[in-house]
CSV table of C-alpha atoms in Angstrom, one decimal:
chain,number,residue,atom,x,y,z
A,22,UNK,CA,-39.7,17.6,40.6
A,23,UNK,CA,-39.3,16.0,37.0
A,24,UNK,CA,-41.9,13.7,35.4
A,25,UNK,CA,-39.7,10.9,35.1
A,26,UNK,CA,-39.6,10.8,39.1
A,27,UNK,CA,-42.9,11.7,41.2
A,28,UNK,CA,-43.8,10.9,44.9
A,29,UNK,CA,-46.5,8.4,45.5
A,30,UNK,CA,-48.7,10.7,46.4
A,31,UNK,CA,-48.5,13.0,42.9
A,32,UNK,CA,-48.8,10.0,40.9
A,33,UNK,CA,-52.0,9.0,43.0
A,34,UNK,CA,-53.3,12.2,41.9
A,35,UNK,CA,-52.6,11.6,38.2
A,36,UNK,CA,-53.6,8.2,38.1
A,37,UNK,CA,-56.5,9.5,39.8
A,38,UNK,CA,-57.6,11.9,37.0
A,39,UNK,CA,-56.6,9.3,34.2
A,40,UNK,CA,-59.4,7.6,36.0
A,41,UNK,CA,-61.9,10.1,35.5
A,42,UNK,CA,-60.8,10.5,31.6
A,43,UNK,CA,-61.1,6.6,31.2
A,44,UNK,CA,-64.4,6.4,32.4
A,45,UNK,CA,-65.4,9.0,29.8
A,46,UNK,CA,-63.9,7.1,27.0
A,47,UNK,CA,-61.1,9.2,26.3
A,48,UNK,CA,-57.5,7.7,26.4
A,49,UNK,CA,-55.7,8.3,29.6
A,50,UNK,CA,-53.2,11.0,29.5
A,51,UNK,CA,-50.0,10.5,27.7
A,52,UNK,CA,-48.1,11.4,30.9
A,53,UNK,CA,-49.7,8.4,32.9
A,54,UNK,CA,-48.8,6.3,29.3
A,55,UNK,CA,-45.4,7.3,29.6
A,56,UNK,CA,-45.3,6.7,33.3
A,57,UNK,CA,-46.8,3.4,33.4
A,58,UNK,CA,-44.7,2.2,30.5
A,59,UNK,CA,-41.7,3.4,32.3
A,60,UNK,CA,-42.3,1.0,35.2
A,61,UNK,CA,-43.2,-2.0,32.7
A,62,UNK,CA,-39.4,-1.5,31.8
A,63,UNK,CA,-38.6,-1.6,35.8
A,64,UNK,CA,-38.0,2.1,36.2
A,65,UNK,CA,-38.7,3.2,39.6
A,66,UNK,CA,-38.9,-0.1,40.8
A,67,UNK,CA,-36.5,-1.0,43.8
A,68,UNK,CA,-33.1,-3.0,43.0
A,69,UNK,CA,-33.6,-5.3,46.0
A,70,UNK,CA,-36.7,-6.4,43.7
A,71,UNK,CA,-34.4,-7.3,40.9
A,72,UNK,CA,-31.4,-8.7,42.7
A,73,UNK,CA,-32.5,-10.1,45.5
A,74,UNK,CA,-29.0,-11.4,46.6
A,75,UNK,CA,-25.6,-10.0,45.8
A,76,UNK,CA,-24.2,-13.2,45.4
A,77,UNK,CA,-26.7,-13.5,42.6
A,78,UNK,CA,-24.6,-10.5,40.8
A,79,UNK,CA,-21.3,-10.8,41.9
A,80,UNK,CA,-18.1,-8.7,40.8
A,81,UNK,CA,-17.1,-8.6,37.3
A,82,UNK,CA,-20.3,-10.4,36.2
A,83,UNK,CA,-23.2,-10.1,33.4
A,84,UNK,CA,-26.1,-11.8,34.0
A,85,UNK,CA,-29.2,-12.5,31.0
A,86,UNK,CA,-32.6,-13.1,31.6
A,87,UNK,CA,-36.2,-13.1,30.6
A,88,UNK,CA,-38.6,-10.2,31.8
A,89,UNK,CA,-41.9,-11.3,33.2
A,90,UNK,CA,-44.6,-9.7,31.8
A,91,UNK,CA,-47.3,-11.5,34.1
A,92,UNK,CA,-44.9,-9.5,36.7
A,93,UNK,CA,-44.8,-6.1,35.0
A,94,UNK,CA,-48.4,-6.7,34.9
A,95,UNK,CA,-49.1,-7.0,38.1
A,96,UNK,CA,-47.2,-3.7,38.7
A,97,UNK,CA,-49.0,-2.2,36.4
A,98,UNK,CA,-52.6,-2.9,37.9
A,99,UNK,CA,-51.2,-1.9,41.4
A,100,UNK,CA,-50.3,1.1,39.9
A,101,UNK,CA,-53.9,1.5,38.6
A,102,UNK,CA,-55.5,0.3,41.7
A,103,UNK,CA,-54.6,3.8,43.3
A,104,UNK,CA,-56.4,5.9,41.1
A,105,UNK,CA,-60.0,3.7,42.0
A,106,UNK,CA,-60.7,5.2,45.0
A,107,UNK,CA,-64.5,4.7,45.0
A,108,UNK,CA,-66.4,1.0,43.9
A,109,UNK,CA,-67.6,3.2,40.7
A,110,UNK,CA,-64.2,4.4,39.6
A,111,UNK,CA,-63.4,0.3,40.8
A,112,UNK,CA,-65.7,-1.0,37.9
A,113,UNK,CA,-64.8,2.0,35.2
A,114,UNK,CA,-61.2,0.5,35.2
A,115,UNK,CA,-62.1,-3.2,34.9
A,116,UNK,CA,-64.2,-2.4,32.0
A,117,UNK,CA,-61.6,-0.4,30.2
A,118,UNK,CA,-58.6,-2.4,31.7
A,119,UNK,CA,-57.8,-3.9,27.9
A,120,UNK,CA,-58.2,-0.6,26.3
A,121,UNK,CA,-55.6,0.7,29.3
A,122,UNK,CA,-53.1,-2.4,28.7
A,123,UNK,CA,-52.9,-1.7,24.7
A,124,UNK,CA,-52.0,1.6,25.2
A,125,UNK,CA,-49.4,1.2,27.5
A,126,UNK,CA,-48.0,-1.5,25.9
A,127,UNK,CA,-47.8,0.4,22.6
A,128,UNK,CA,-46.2,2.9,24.8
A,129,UNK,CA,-43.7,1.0,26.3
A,130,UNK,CA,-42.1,0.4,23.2
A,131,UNK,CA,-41.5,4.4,22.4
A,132,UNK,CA,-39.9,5.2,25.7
A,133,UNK,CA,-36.9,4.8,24.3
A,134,UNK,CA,-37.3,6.4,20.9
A,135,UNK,CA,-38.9,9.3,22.3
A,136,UNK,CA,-35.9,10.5,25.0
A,137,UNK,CA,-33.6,9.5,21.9
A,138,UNK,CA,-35.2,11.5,19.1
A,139,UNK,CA,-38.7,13.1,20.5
A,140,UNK,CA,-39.7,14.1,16.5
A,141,UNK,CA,-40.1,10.4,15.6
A,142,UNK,CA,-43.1,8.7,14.4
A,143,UNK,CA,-43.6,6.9,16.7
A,144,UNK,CA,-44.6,2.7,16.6
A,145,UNK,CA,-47.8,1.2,17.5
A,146,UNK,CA,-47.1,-2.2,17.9
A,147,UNK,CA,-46.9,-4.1,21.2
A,148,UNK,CA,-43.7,-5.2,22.4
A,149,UNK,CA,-42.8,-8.7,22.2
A,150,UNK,CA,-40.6,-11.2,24.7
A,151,UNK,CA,-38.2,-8.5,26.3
A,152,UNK,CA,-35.1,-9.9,27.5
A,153,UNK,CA,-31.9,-8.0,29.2
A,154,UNK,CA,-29.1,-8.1,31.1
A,155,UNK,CA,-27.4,-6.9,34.7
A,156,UNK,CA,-23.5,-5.8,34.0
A,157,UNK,CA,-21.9,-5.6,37.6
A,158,UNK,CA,-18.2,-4.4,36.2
A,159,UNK,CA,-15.6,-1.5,36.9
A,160,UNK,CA,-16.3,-1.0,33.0
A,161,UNK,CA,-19.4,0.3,33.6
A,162,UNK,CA,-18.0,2.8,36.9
A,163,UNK,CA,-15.0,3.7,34.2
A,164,UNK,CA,-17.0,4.5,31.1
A,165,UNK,CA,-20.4,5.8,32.4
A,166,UNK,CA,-21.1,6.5,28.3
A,167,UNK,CA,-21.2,2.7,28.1
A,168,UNK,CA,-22.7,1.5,25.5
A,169,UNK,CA,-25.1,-1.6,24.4
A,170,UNK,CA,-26.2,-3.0,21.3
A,171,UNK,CA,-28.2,-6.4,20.4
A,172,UNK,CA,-28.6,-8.7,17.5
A,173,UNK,CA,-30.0,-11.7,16.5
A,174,UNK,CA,-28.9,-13.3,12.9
A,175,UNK,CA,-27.0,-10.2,12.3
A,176,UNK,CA,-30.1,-7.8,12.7
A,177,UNK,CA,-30.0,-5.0,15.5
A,178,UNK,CA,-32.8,-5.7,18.2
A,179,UNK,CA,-34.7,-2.6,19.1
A,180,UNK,CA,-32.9,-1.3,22.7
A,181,UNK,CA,-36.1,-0.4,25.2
A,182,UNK,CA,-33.9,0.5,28.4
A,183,UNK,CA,-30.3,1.4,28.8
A,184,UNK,CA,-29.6,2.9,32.1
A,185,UNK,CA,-27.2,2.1,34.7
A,186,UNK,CA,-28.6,1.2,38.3
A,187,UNK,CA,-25.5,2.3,40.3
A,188,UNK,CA,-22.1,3.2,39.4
A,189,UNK,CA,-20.7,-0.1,38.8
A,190,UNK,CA,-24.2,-1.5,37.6
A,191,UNK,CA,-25.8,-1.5,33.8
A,192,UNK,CA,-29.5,-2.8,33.1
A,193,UNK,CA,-30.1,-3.0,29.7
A,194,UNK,CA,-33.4,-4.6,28.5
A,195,UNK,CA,-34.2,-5.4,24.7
A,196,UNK,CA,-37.0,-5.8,22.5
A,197,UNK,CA,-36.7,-9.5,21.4
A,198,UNK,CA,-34.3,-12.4,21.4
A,199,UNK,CA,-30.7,-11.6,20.5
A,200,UNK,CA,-28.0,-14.1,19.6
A,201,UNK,CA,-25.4,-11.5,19.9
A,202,UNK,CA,-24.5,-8.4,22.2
A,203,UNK,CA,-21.9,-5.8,22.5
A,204,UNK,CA,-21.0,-3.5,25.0
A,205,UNK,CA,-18.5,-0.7,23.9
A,206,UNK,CA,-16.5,2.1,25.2
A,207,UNK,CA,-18.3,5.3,24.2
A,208,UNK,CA,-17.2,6.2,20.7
A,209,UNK,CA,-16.0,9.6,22.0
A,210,UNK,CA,-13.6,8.3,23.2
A,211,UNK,CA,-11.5,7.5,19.4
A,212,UNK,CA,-8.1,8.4,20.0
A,213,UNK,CA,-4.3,7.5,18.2
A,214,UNK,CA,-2.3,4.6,19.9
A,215,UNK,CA,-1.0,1.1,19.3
A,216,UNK,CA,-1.2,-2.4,20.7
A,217,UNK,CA,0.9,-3.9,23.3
A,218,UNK,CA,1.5,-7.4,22.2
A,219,UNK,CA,3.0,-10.3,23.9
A,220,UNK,CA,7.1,-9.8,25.3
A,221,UNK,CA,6.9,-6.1,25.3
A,222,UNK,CA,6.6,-5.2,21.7
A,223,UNK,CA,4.3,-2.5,20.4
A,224,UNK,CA,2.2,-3.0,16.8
A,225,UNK,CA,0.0,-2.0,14.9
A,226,UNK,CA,-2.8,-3.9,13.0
A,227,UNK,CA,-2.5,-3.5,9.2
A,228,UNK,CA,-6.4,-2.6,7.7
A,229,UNK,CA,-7.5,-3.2,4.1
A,230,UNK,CA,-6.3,-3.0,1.5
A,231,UNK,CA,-3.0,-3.6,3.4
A,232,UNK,CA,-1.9,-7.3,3.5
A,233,UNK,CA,-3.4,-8.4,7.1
A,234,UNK,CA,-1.0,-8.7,10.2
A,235,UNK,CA,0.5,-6.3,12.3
A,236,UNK,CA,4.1,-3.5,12.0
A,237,UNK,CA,5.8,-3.7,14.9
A,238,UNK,CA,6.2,-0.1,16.6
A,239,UNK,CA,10.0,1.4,16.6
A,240,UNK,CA,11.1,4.4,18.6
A,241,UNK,CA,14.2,6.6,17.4
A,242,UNK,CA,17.7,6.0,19.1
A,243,UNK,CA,17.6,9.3,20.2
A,244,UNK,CA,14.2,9.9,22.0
A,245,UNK,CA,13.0,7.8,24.8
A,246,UNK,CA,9.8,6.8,23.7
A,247,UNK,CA,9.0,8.8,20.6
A,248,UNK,CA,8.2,6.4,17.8
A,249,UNK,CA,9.9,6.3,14.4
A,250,UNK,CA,6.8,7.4,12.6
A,251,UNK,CA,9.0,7.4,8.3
A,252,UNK,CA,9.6,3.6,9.9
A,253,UNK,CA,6.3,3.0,11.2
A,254,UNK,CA,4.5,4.5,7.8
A,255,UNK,CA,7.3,2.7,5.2
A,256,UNK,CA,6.6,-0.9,7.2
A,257,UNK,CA,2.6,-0.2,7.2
A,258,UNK,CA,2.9,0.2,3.3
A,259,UNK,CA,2.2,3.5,3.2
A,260,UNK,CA,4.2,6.9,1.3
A,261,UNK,CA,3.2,9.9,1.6
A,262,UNK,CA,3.4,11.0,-1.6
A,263,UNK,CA,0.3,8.3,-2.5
A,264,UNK,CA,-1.6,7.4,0.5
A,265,UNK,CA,-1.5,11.1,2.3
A,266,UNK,CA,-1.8,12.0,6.1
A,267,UNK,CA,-5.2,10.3,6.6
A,268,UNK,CA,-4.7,6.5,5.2
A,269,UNK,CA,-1.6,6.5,7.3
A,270,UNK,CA,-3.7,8.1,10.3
A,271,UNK,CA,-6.4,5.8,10.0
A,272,UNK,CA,-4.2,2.5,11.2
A,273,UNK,CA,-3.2,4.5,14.0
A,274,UNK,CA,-6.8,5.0,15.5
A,275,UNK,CA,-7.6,3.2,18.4
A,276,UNK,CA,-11.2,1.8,18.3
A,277,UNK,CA,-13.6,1.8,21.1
A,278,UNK,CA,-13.0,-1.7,22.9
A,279,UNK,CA,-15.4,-4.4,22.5
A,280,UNK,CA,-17.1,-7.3,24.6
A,281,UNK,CA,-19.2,-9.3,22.9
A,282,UNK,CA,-21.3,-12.0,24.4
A,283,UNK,CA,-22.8,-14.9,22.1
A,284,UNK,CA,-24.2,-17.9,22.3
A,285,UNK,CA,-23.8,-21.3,19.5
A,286,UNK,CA,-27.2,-23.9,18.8
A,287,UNK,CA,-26.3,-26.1,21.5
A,288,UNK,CA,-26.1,-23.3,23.9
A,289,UNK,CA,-28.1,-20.5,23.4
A,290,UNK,CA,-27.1,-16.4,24.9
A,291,UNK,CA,-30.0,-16.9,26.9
A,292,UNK,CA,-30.2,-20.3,27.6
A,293,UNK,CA,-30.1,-21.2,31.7
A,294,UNK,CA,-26.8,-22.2,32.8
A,295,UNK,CA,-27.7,-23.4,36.5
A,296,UNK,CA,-30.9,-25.0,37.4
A,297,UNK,CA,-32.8,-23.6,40.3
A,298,UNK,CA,-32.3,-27.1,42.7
A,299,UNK,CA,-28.5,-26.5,41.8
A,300,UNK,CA,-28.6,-22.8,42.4
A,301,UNK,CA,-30.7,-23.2,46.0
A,302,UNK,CA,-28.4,-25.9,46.7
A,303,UNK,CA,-25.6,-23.6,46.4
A,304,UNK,CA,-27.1,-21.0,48.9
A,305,UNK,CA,-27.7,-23.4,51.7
A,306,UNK,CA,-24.2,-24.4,51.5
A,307,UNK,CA,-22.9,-21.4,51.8
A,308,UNK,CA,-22.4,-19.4,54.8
């Protein structure tokens, strides 16, 4: 069994020594760190807990939100509770419980560096707010390399969880307040092709230094489907005595496809869109 995934009764027994090393004044483990920032960050933790009604994440839906900490907190000191199995081990914890807390929560903020790149320095700050999302979407059942990235005023926010749930379902949680997320195709997945544009036709988009808009594909008279590639290059701008193979390759590539959620001033990415009396209202009416 991994140490990413342990029975309750193995990670009784390690929270059980990490008592025995607090009490001593020694740091607990970095194992029960790891572990107990790992379930700050909702791993392990059942998805009936998180959505507690499918009609809460239907299909084809994203939905943002705000993590708890008062409720990851709580996890946390359940979590601890099993490892005080006597009223002395009891009152070692409660007097070391803030020592305990920083640690994990400087923890929690390397779980992600440290399955990414594990020869990192590694940060000691706390984490922040942590916000996220739940991605209910064929996408995510299509592209399992799915990929997420956040931003706020144009600066990346630090990802602390990407993971997805089920097949069809993608949790990603964040390290701050974006104003701005993507989610991509994997970029494995670069290949040549054009566009199909409105009534049929095929194009392709100019790129700089090319004067913006798009070449409409042709195909030769004599090949079902095989395009006229001396047309295509000539109507792109391109000859291949200046611009080579590669320039004239490089219009062709197909980049990964992008969704991109954002929010303006007057309505904010993770701004409530239903109240709760609206949103209760709607499941009573329901059948």
């Amino acid at each position: 069994m991994s140490t990413r995934y342990r029975s309750e009764a193995a990670v009784e027994q390690v929270l059980t020594a990490a008592a025995g090393k607090v009490s001593a004044g020694e740091p607990p483990p970095d194992d029960v760190l790891d572990w107990l920032a790992r379930l700050r960050l909702l791993e392990g933790v059942p998805f009936a807990y998180l959505v507690t009604d499918e009609r809460l994440l239907p299909l084809e839906s994203a939905r943002f939100f705000f993590l708890d900490r008062n409720w990851t907190d709580a996890a946390v000191d359940g979590a601890l509770s099993a490892g005080a199995s006597t009223t002395r081990d009891r009152a070692h914890l409660v007097a070391r419980h803030g020592r305990i807390r920083d640690a994990v929560d400087a923890s929690e903020r390397n779980v992600w560096i440290k399955a990414a790149q594990p020869g990192l320095s590694y940060d000691a700050e706390p984490v922040g707010t942590v916000t996220g999302f739940l991605l209910r979407s064929r996408a995510v059942s299509g592209w399992p390399g799915l990929r997420a990235q956040a931003f706020h005023e144009g600066q990346p926010v630090r990802p602390l969880r990407i993971e997805r749930l089920a097949p069809a379902v993608l949790l990603a949680l964040f390290d701050g307040l974006p104003t701005r997320v993507l989610v991509e195709e994997p970029h494995q997945g670069l290949q040549f092709g054009v566009d199909l544009a409105d009534g049929g036709v095929f194009t392709v988009a100019r790129r700089p230094p090319e004067p913006e808009g798009a070449a409409t594909v042709l195909f030769r008279p004599s090949g079902c489907g095989v395009v006229d590639v001396r047309r295509l290059r000539a109507d792109l701008g391109h000859t291949a005595a200046v611009d080579g193979a590669a320039a004239f390759a490089l219009h062709l590539v197909q980049r990964p496809y992008q969704q991109e959620f954002s929010g303006t001033g007057e309505s904010p990415l993770f701004s409530p869109s239903i109240s709760l009396d609206d949103l209760a209202a709607a499941f009573e009416e329901s059948p």
